[in-house]
Short mmCIF file of C-alpha atoms and ligand atoms in Angstrom, two decimals:
data_model
loop_
_atom_site.label_atom_id
_atom_site.label_comp_id
_atom_site.label_asym_id
_atom_site.label_seq_id
_atom_site.Cartn_x
_atom_site.Cartn_y
_atom_site.Cartn_z
CA MET A 1 -66.41 95.25 134.91
CA LYS A 2 -68.44 94.96 138.13
CA THR A 3 -71.41 92.84 137.07
CA LEU A 4 -74.61 91.64 138.70
CA VAL A 5 -75.95 88.34 137.34
CA THR A 6 -79.56 87.60 138.29
CA GLY A 7 -80.38 83.90 138.05
CA GLY A 8 -76.67 83.17 138.13
CA ALA A 9 -77.31 79.86 139.92
CA GLY A 10 -79.41 78.63 137.01
CA TYR A 11 -78.32 76.83 133.86
CA ILE A 12 -77.36 79.60 131.44
CA GLY A 13 -76.64 82.11 134.20
CA SER A 14 -74.12 79.81 135.89
CA VAL A 15 -72.24 79.12 132.65
CA THR A 16 -72.15 82.81 131.77
CA THR A 17 -70.96 83.64 135.30
CA ARG A 18 -68.06 81.22 134.80
CA LEU A 19 -67.13 82.84 131.48
CA LEU A 20 -67.38 86.34 132.97
CA LEU A 21 -65.01 85.35 135.79
CA GLU A 22 -62.59 83.79 133.31
CA ALA A 23 -62.62 87.04 131.33
CA GLY A 24 -61.66 88.98 134.47
CA HIS A 25 -65.03 90.50 135.38
CA GLU A 26 -66.14 90.86 138.98
CA VAL A 27 -69.40 88.92 139.45
CA THR A 28 -72.15 89.10 142.04
CA VAL A 29 -74.85 86.47 141.58
CA TYR A 30 -78.34 87.43 142.77
CA ASP A 31 -80.52 84.33 142.97
CA SER A 32 -83.37 83.21 145.23
CA LEU A 33 -82.29 79.56 144.74
CA ALA A 34 -85.97 78.74 144.10
CA GLN A 35 -84.91 77.30 140.73
CA GLY A 36 -81.13 77.70 140.90
CA HIS A 37 -78.51 75.67 142.72
CA ARG A 38 -75.86 76.90 145.13
CA ALA A 39 -73.45 74.29 143.74
CA ALA A 40 -73.74 75.87 140.28
CA VAL A 41 -72.26 79.19 141.44
CA SER A 42 -68.57 79.30 140.62
CA ASP A 43 -65.98 80.02 143.27
CA GLY A 44 -64.95 83.59 142.75
CA ALA A 45 -68.49 84.88 142.38
CA ARG A 46 -70.25 86.45 145.35
CA LEU A 47 -73.72 84.98 145.96
CA ILE A 48 -76.65 86.97 147.32
CA VAL A 49 -79.59 84.67 148.08
CA ALA A 50 -82.59 86.93 147.62
CA ASP A 51 -85.64 87.51 145.49
CA LEU A 52 -86.05 90.24 142.89
CA GLY A 53 -89.36 90.99 144.59
CA ASP A 54 -87.37 92.39 147.53
CA ALA A 55 -86.70 95.93 146.29
CA ASP A 56 -84.90 96.94 149.51
CA ARG A 57 -82.49 94.01 149.29
CA LEU A 58 -81.84 94.84 145.66
CA ASP A 59 -81.17 98.46 146.53
CA ARG A 60 -78.67 97.46 149.19
CA ALA A 61 -76.94 95.10 146.77
CA PHE A 62 -76.63 97.88 144.19
CA ARG A 63 -75.34 100.38 146.76
CA ALA A 64 -72.66 97.97 147.98
CA GLY A 65 -71.78 96.47 144.60
CA ARG A 66 -71.52 99.64 142.46
CA PHE A 67 -72.39 97.53 139.43
CA GLU A 68 -71.54 98.75 135.97
CA ALA A 69 -73.59 96.07 134.23
CA VAL A 70 -76.50 93.73 134.88
CA LEU A 71 -77.10 90.42 133.12
CA HIS A 72 -80.69 89.38 133.80
CA PHE A 73 -81.34 85.62 133.57
CA ALA A 74 -83.75 85.18 136.49
CA GLY A 75 -87.29 84.23 135.57
CA LEU A 76 -89.79 81.46 135.07
CA ILE A 77 -89.44 79.44 131.87
CA ARG A 78 -92.15 76.77 131.59
CA VAL A 79 -94.60 77.41 128.78
CA PRO A 80 -97.44 75.10 130.00
CA GLU A 81 -97.16 76.47 133.54
CA SER A 82 -97.50 80.00 132.16
CA VAL A 83 -100.76 79.00 130.47
CA GLU A 84 -102.12 77.66 133.77
CA ASP A 85 -101.00 80.60 135.90
CA PRO A 86 -100.25 83.65 133.75
CA ALA A 87 -100.41 86.06 136.70
CA ARG A 88 -97.47 84.32 138.35
CA TYR A 89 -95.48 84.66 135.13
CA PHE A 90 -96.27 88.38 134.79
CA ASP A 91 -95.33 88.84 138.43
CA HIS A 92 -91.96 87.07 138.17
CA ASN A 93 -90.92 87.98 134.64
CA VAL A 94 -92.29 91.51 134.44
CA ALA A 95 -93.14 93.02 137.85
CA ARG A 96 -90.01 91.76 139.62
CA GLY A 97 -87.94 92.71 136.61
CA ILE A 98 -89.19 96.28 136.99
CA ASN A 99 -87.67 96.34 140.50
CA LEU A 100 -84.38 95.47 138.85
CA LEU A 101 -84.74 98.15 136.18
CA ASN A 102 -85.59 100.74 138.82
CA ALA A 103 -82.51 99.77 140.82
CA CYS A 104 -80.43 100.21 137.64
CA ALA A 105 -81.97 103.65 137.06
CA ARG A 106 -81.41 104.75 140.68
CA HIS A 107 -77.81 103.56 140.74
CA ASP A 108 -76.81 104.72 137.24
CA VAL A 109 -76.06 101.29 135.81
CA GLY A 110 -75.30 101.74 132.12
CA ARG A 111 -75.39 98.22 130.67
CA PHE A 112 -78.17 95.63 130.76
CA VAL A 113 -78.20 92.27 128.97
CA PHE A 114 -81.54 90.45 128.93
CA SER A 115 -82.34 86.75 128.40
CA SER A 116 -85.18 86.74 125.95
CA THR A 117 -86.51 83.85 123.93
CA ALA A 118 -87.61 82.56 120.55
CA ALA A 119 -91.03 82.20 122.20
CA VAL A 120 -91.62 85.90 121.43
CA TYR A 121 -92.13 84.90 117.78
CA GLY A 122 -94.81 82.26 118.39
CA ALA A 123 -95.19 79.96 115.39
CA PRO A 124 -93.75 81.98 112.49
CA ASP A 125 -94.54 81.23 108.84
CA LYS A 126 -90.98 81.76 107.69
CA VAL A 127 -87.74 80.12 108.89
CA PRO A 128 -84.95 80.99 109.48
CA ILE A 129 -86.39 83.67 111.74
CA THR A 130 -84.80 87.11 111.64
CA GLU A 131 -85.08 89.72 114.38
CA ASP A 132 -87.61 91.76 112.41
CA ALA A 133 -90.16 88.90 112.26
CA PRO A 134 -93.50 89.82 113.86
CA LEU A 135 -93.79 89.24 117.60
CA LEU A 136 -96.78 86.97 118.13
CA PRO A 137 -96.09 84.98 121.31
CA ALA A 138 -98.27 81.90 121.61
CA SER A 139 -98.04 81.68 125.42
CA PRO A 140 -98.10 83.98 128.45
CA TYR A 141 -94.42 83.01 128.94
CA GLY A 142 -93.50 84.43 125.53
CA ASP A 143 -95.67 87.44 126.20
CA THR A 144 -93.90 88.25 129.49
CA LYS A 145 -90.60 88.29 127.61
CA ARG A 146 -92.05 90.47 124.83
CA VAL A 147 -93.42 92.94 127.38
CA PHE A 148 -90.10 93.10 129.22
CA GLU A 149 -88.27 93.73 125.96
CA GLU A 150 -90.63 96.71 125.38
CA LEU A 151 -89.90 97.99 128.89
CA LEU A 152 -86.19 97.87 128.20
CA LEU A 153 -86.67 100.24 125.28
CA SER A 154 -88.69 102.57 127.52
CA TYR A 155 -85.93 102.57 130.14
CA GLU A 156 -83.38 103.25 127.40
CA ARG A 157 -85.35 106.35 126.37
CA ALA A 158 -86.17 107.55 129.89
CA CYS A 159 -83.18 106.55 132.01
CA GLY A 160 -80.23 106.21 129.66
CA LEU A 161 -79.87 102.46 130.23
CA ARG A 162 -78.18 100.73 127.27
CA THR A 163 -79.69 97.31 126.64
CA ALA A 164 -79.11 94.11 124.70
CA ARG A 165 -82.04 91.74 124.14
CA LEU A 166 -80.84 88.22 123.35
CA ARG A 167 -83.46 85.84 121.98
CA TYR A 168 -82.35 82.30 122.68
CA PHE A 169 -83.47 79.30 120.68
CA ASN A 170 -82.90 75.77 122.11
CA VAL A 171 -79.99 75.87 124.50
CA CYS A 172 -78.25 72.63 125.47
CA GLY A 173 -74.94 71.04 126.43
CA ALA A 174 -72.81 71.73 129.47
CA HIS A 175 -69.63 73.64 130.21
CA ALA A 176 -66.94 73.26 132.84
CA GLY A 177 -69.02 70.92 135.01
CA LEU A 178 -72.07 73.21 134.83
CA GLY A 179 -75.21 71.85 133.22
CA GLU A 180 -78.96 71.73 133.04
CA ASP A 181 -80.90 70.81 136.19
CA HIS A 182 -84.51 72.02 136.00
CA ARG A 183 -87.01 70.57 138.44
CA PRO A 184 -89.20 69.30 136.96
CA GLU A 185 -87.26 68.84 133.72
CA SER A 186 -89.13 69.51 130.49
CA HIS A 187 -86.36 69.86 127.90
CA LEU A 188 -85.64 67.41 125.15
CA ILE A 189 -81.99 66.45 125.59
CA PRO A 190 -82.02 66.06 129.40
CA LEU A 191 -85.17 63.91 129.13
CA ILE A 192 -83.55 61.62 126.54
CA LEU A 193 -80.58 61.29 128.90
CA PHE A 194 -82.89 60.64 131.88
CA ALA A 195 -84.21 57.63 129.92
CA ALA A 196 -80.60 56.50 129.49
CA LEU A 197 -79.94 56.90 133.22
CA GLY A 198 -83.15 55.09 134.17
CA ARG A 199 -84.53 58.29 135.75
CA GLU A 200 -87.43 57.97 133.28
CA ARG A 201 -88.79 54.64 132.07
CA GLU A 202 -88.74 55.81 128.46
CA PHE A 203 -88.43 58.88 126.32
CA HIS A 204 -91.65 60.27 124.82
CA ILE A 205 -91.69 61.86 121.37
CA PHE A 206 -94.42 64.49 121.59
CA GLY A 207 -96.15 64.03 118.26
CA ASP A 208 -94.94 62.51 115.00
CA ASP A 209 -97.63 63.94 112.74
CA TYR A 210 -96.21 67.43 112.14
CA ASP A 211 -95.61 68.69 108.62
CA THR A 212 -91.82 68.21 108.86
CA ARG A 213 -89.37 65.82 107.21
CA ASP A 214 -90.02 62.96 109.67
CA GLY A 215 -93.19 64.23 111.34
CA THR A 216 -91.49 65.45 114.56
CA CYS A 217 -90.77 69.08 115.53
CA VAL A 218 -87.70 70.88 114.25
CA ARG A 219 -85.66 73.02 116.64
CA ASP A 220 -82.41 74.96 116.50
CA TYR A 221 -79.95 73.71 119.16
CA LEU A 222 -77.21 75.95 120.51
CA HIS A 223 -74.38 75.03 122.89
CA VAL A 224 -74.64 76.84 126.21
CA ALA A 225 -70.96 77.88 126.09
CA ASP A 226 -71.46 79.55 122.70
CA LEU A 227 -74.51 81.30 124.12
CA GLY A 228 -72.53 82.42 127.17
CA ARG A 229 -69.83 83.87 124.94
CA ALA A 230 -72.47 85.87 123.07
CA HIS A 231 -73.35 87.57 126.37
CA LEU A 232 -69.76 88.70 126.86
CA LEU A 233 -69.68 90.14 123.34
CA ALA A 234 -72.97 91.95 123.91
CA LEU A 235 -71.72 93.34 127.21
CA ASP A 236 -68.64 94.78 125.53
CA ALA A 237 -70.73 96.24 122.70
CA LEU A 238 -72.99 98.16 125.07
CA ASP A 239 -71.23 101.46 124.56
CA ARG A 240 -74.31 101.86 122.40
CA GLY A 241 -77.76 100.50 123.27
CA GLY A 242 -80.68 99.02 121.41
CA LEU A 243 -78.94 95.73 120.65
CA LEU A 244 -81.20 92.90 119.58
CA TYR A 245 -79.96 89.47 118.52
CA ASN A 246 -81.29 86.01 117.80
CA LEU A 247 -79.06 83.24 119.07
CA GLY A 248 -79.22 79.86 117.43
CA SER A 249 -77.13 77.81 115.07
CA GLY A 250 -79.20 78.23 111.91
CA ALA A 251 -79.54 74.44 111.65
CA GLY A 252 -82.68 72.52 112.50
CA TYR A 253 -82.89 69.01 113.91
CA THR A 254 -86.07 67.00 114.35
CA VAL A 255 -86.84 65.31 117.67
CA ARG A 256 -86.15 61.95 116.02
CA GLU A 257 -82.78 63.17 114.71
CA VAL A 258 -81.74 64.39 118.17
CA PHE A 259 -82.84 61.08 119.69
CA ALA A 260 -80.87 59.11 117.06
CA ALA A 261 -77.80 61.31 117.68
CA ALA A 262 -78.09 60.59 121.42
CA GLU A 263 -78.22 56.84 120.75
CA GLU A 264 -75.08 57.21 118.65
CA VAL A 265 -73.25 59.22 121.33
CA LEU A 266 -74.18 56.71 124.03
CA GLY A 267 -73.58 53.73 121.76
CA ARG A 268 -76.81 51.97 122.68
CA LYS A 269 -80.54 51.85 121.98
CA LEU A 270 -82.74 53.87 124.33
CA PRO A 271 -86.38 53.24 125.26
CA CYS A 272 -88.74 55.49 123.33
CA LYS A 273 -92.40 55.81 122.47
CA VAL A 274 -94.54 58.21 120.48
CA SER A 275 -97.02 60.21 122.57
CA PRO A 276 -99.58 62.85 121.60
CA ARG A 277 -98.48 66.35 120.64
CA ARG A 278 -97.61 68.73 123.47
CA PRO A 279 -100.02 71.69 123.23
CA GLY A 280 -98.47 74.88 121.88
CA ASP A 281 -95.40 73.35 120.19
CA PRO A 282 -94.71 75.11 116.86
CA PRO A 283 -93.64 72.67 114.11
CA ALA A 284 -90.33 74.38 113.27
CA LEU A 285 -88.18 77.09 114.87
CA ILE A 286 -84.84 77.95 113.30
CA ALA A 287 -82.93 81.15 114.00
CA SER A 288 -81.05 83.38 111.70
CA SER A 289 -78.12 84.57 113.83
CA ALA A 290 -76.60 86.49 110.92
CA ARG A 291 -76.98 89.83 112.69
CA ILE A 292 -74.82 89.02 115.75
CA GLU A 293 -72.29 87.27 113.51
CA ARG A 294 -72.03 90.34 111.31
CA GLU A 295 -72.17 93.05 113.99
CA LEU A 296 -70.29 91.46 116.91
CA GLY A 297 -68.27 88.78 115.14
CA TRP A 298 -69.94 85.99 117.15
CA ARG A 299 -68.78 82.53 116.04
CA ARG A 300 -70.01 79.22 117.41
CA GLU A 301 -67.30 76.81 118.53
CA LYS A 302 -69.54 73.81 119.20
CA ASP A 303 -71.96 73.38 116.31
CA ASP A 304 -72.13 69.59 116.27
CA ILE A 305 -75.31 68.20 117.86
CA LYS A 306 -73.41 65.07 118.96
CA GLN A 307 -70.87 67.23 120.78
CA MET A 308 -73.70 69.10 122.52
CA ILE A 309 -75.28 65.80 123.62
CA ALA A 310 -71.91 64.37 124.70
CA ASP A 311 -71.25 67.43 126.89
CA ALA A 312 -74.74 67.18 128.42
CA TRP A 313 -74.19 63.45 129.01
CA GLU A 314 -70.93 64.13 130.85
CA PHE A 315 -72.78 66.49 133.18
CA HIS A 316 -75.72 64.13 133.78
CA ARG A 317 -73.45 61.17 134.39
CA ALA A 318 -71.52 63.19 136.96
CA HIS A 319 -74.82 64.37 138.54
CA PRO A 320 -77.25 61.49 138.00
CA THR A 321 -79.79 63.04 140.36
CA GLY A 322 -78.87 66.65 139.64
CA TYR A 323 -76.87 69.10 141.73
CA PRO A 324 -76.69 68.37 145.46
CA ASP A 325 -79.28 70.38 147.41
N1 UFG B 401 -89.90 67.05 123.20
C1 UFG B 401 -90.30 65.73 123.11
N2 UFG B 401 -90.24 64.97 124.25
C2 UFG B 401 -89.84 65.48 125.44
C3 UFG B 401 -89.45 66.83 125.52
C4 UFG B 401 -89.51 67.60 124.37
O1 UFG B 401 -90.67 65.23 122.05
O2 UFG B 401 -89.83 64.73 126.43
C5 UFG B 401 -89.96 67.87 121.97
C6 UFG B 401 -90.89 69.05 122.11
O3 UFG B 401 -92.21 68.69 121.79
C7 UFG B 401 -90.27 70.04 121.12
C8 UFG B 401 -88.76 69.71 121.17
O4 UFG B 401 -88.69 68.41 121.76
O5 UFG B 401 -90.73 69.76 119.83
C9 UFG B 401 -87.99 70.66 122.03
O6 UFG B 401 -88.64 70.80 123.28
P1 UFG B 401 -88.00 71.57 124.53
O7 UFG B 401 -88.99 71.50 125.63
O8 UFG B 401 -86.63 71.06 124.79
O9 UFG B 401 -87.84 73.04 123.98
P2 UFG B 401 -88.92 74.05 123.37
O10 UFG B 401 -88.60 74.21 121.94
O11 UFG B 401 -90.31 73.66 123.70
O12 UFG B 401 -88.65 75.32 124.25
C10 UFG B 401 -87.47 76.09 124.15
C11 UFG B 401 -87.15 76.71 125.50
C12 UFG B 401 -88.27 77.61 125.94
C13 UFG B 401 -88.54 78.61 124.87
C14 UFG B 401 -88.76 77.95 123.54
C15 UFG B 401 -88.81 78.96 122.47
O13 UFG B 401 -86.95 75.72 126.43
O14 UFG B 401 -87.93 78.26 127.13
O15 UFG B 401 -87.67 77.08 123.22
O16 UFG B 401 -89.50 78.45 121.41
F1 UFG B 401 -89.65 79.31 125.16
#
């Protein structure tokens, strides 16, 4: 299939691009490189360096590329930043996304796979979380994703686009030399590994007074390659639209458990201290991914947290200061 991957120079987009190429798809990456990295774009993919805000550039890309499918990863992802500057988040994650949807409508693209997030659920009472849980985002970031999900349904009704909304939980690990390089980094596993590399003096546990088994937050960690494979399954299933899936592993690990697993993988003690809670962190988020397992036959190949950390470590050791600029 001729595919357009927005944000294909970012973490999840770059891994999914690699898997699409391996499966024989033709891939054009559309990325401004504001967050993404040129070095993360696989050979074999065409790269257009441009912003989704540039509707004319998008239109030209669609005219030349004759895309049959779009996978939309581009967007801003930092929860605290979205609280400080919500307008910027609505601009990037909603307004610019509408340019992309309009290009799809004008150029008769049938399939659209969207990177959504567990943040649409906020802090739910019940875990594991199923797709029919109420949507109560606790941040403008989560709200931008919720709004865009709504828009997708409107475009399905009005323009015949067939869409898959994939709600990711905590994505980690690395695949085929492609890993996580956010600047600044805010995610748990990279920051533990930065402490191991000496990029950070120590690792900070954000709060140990939550109502969980050891007082630290519980999250559901999913290997990025398993997540990438879910995109390929969703793409193939888009003969019909309205697909909506949670993507996690169904298992929850506390921050302390992930930290201890990292120490085991690295075979040494790492510097760590307990700091105050990070505002807005829900105590526990665990996905039920039963629906995508049942409907699309999705199976995780890398469920072991130590394997996920080992793969991330391999990437960070190979790129101790991140991708080259
Ligand atoms: N944490 C620490 N120390 C750190 C970094 C993180 O203790 O240095 C803790 C956090 O407080 C949280 C857990 O580790 O309890 C995981 O934090 P991450 O920042 O790695 O991930 P989040 O669960 O906050 O966020 C992830 C995605 C978001 C998405 C959210 C959905 O990164 O994009 O899940 O809930 F919105």
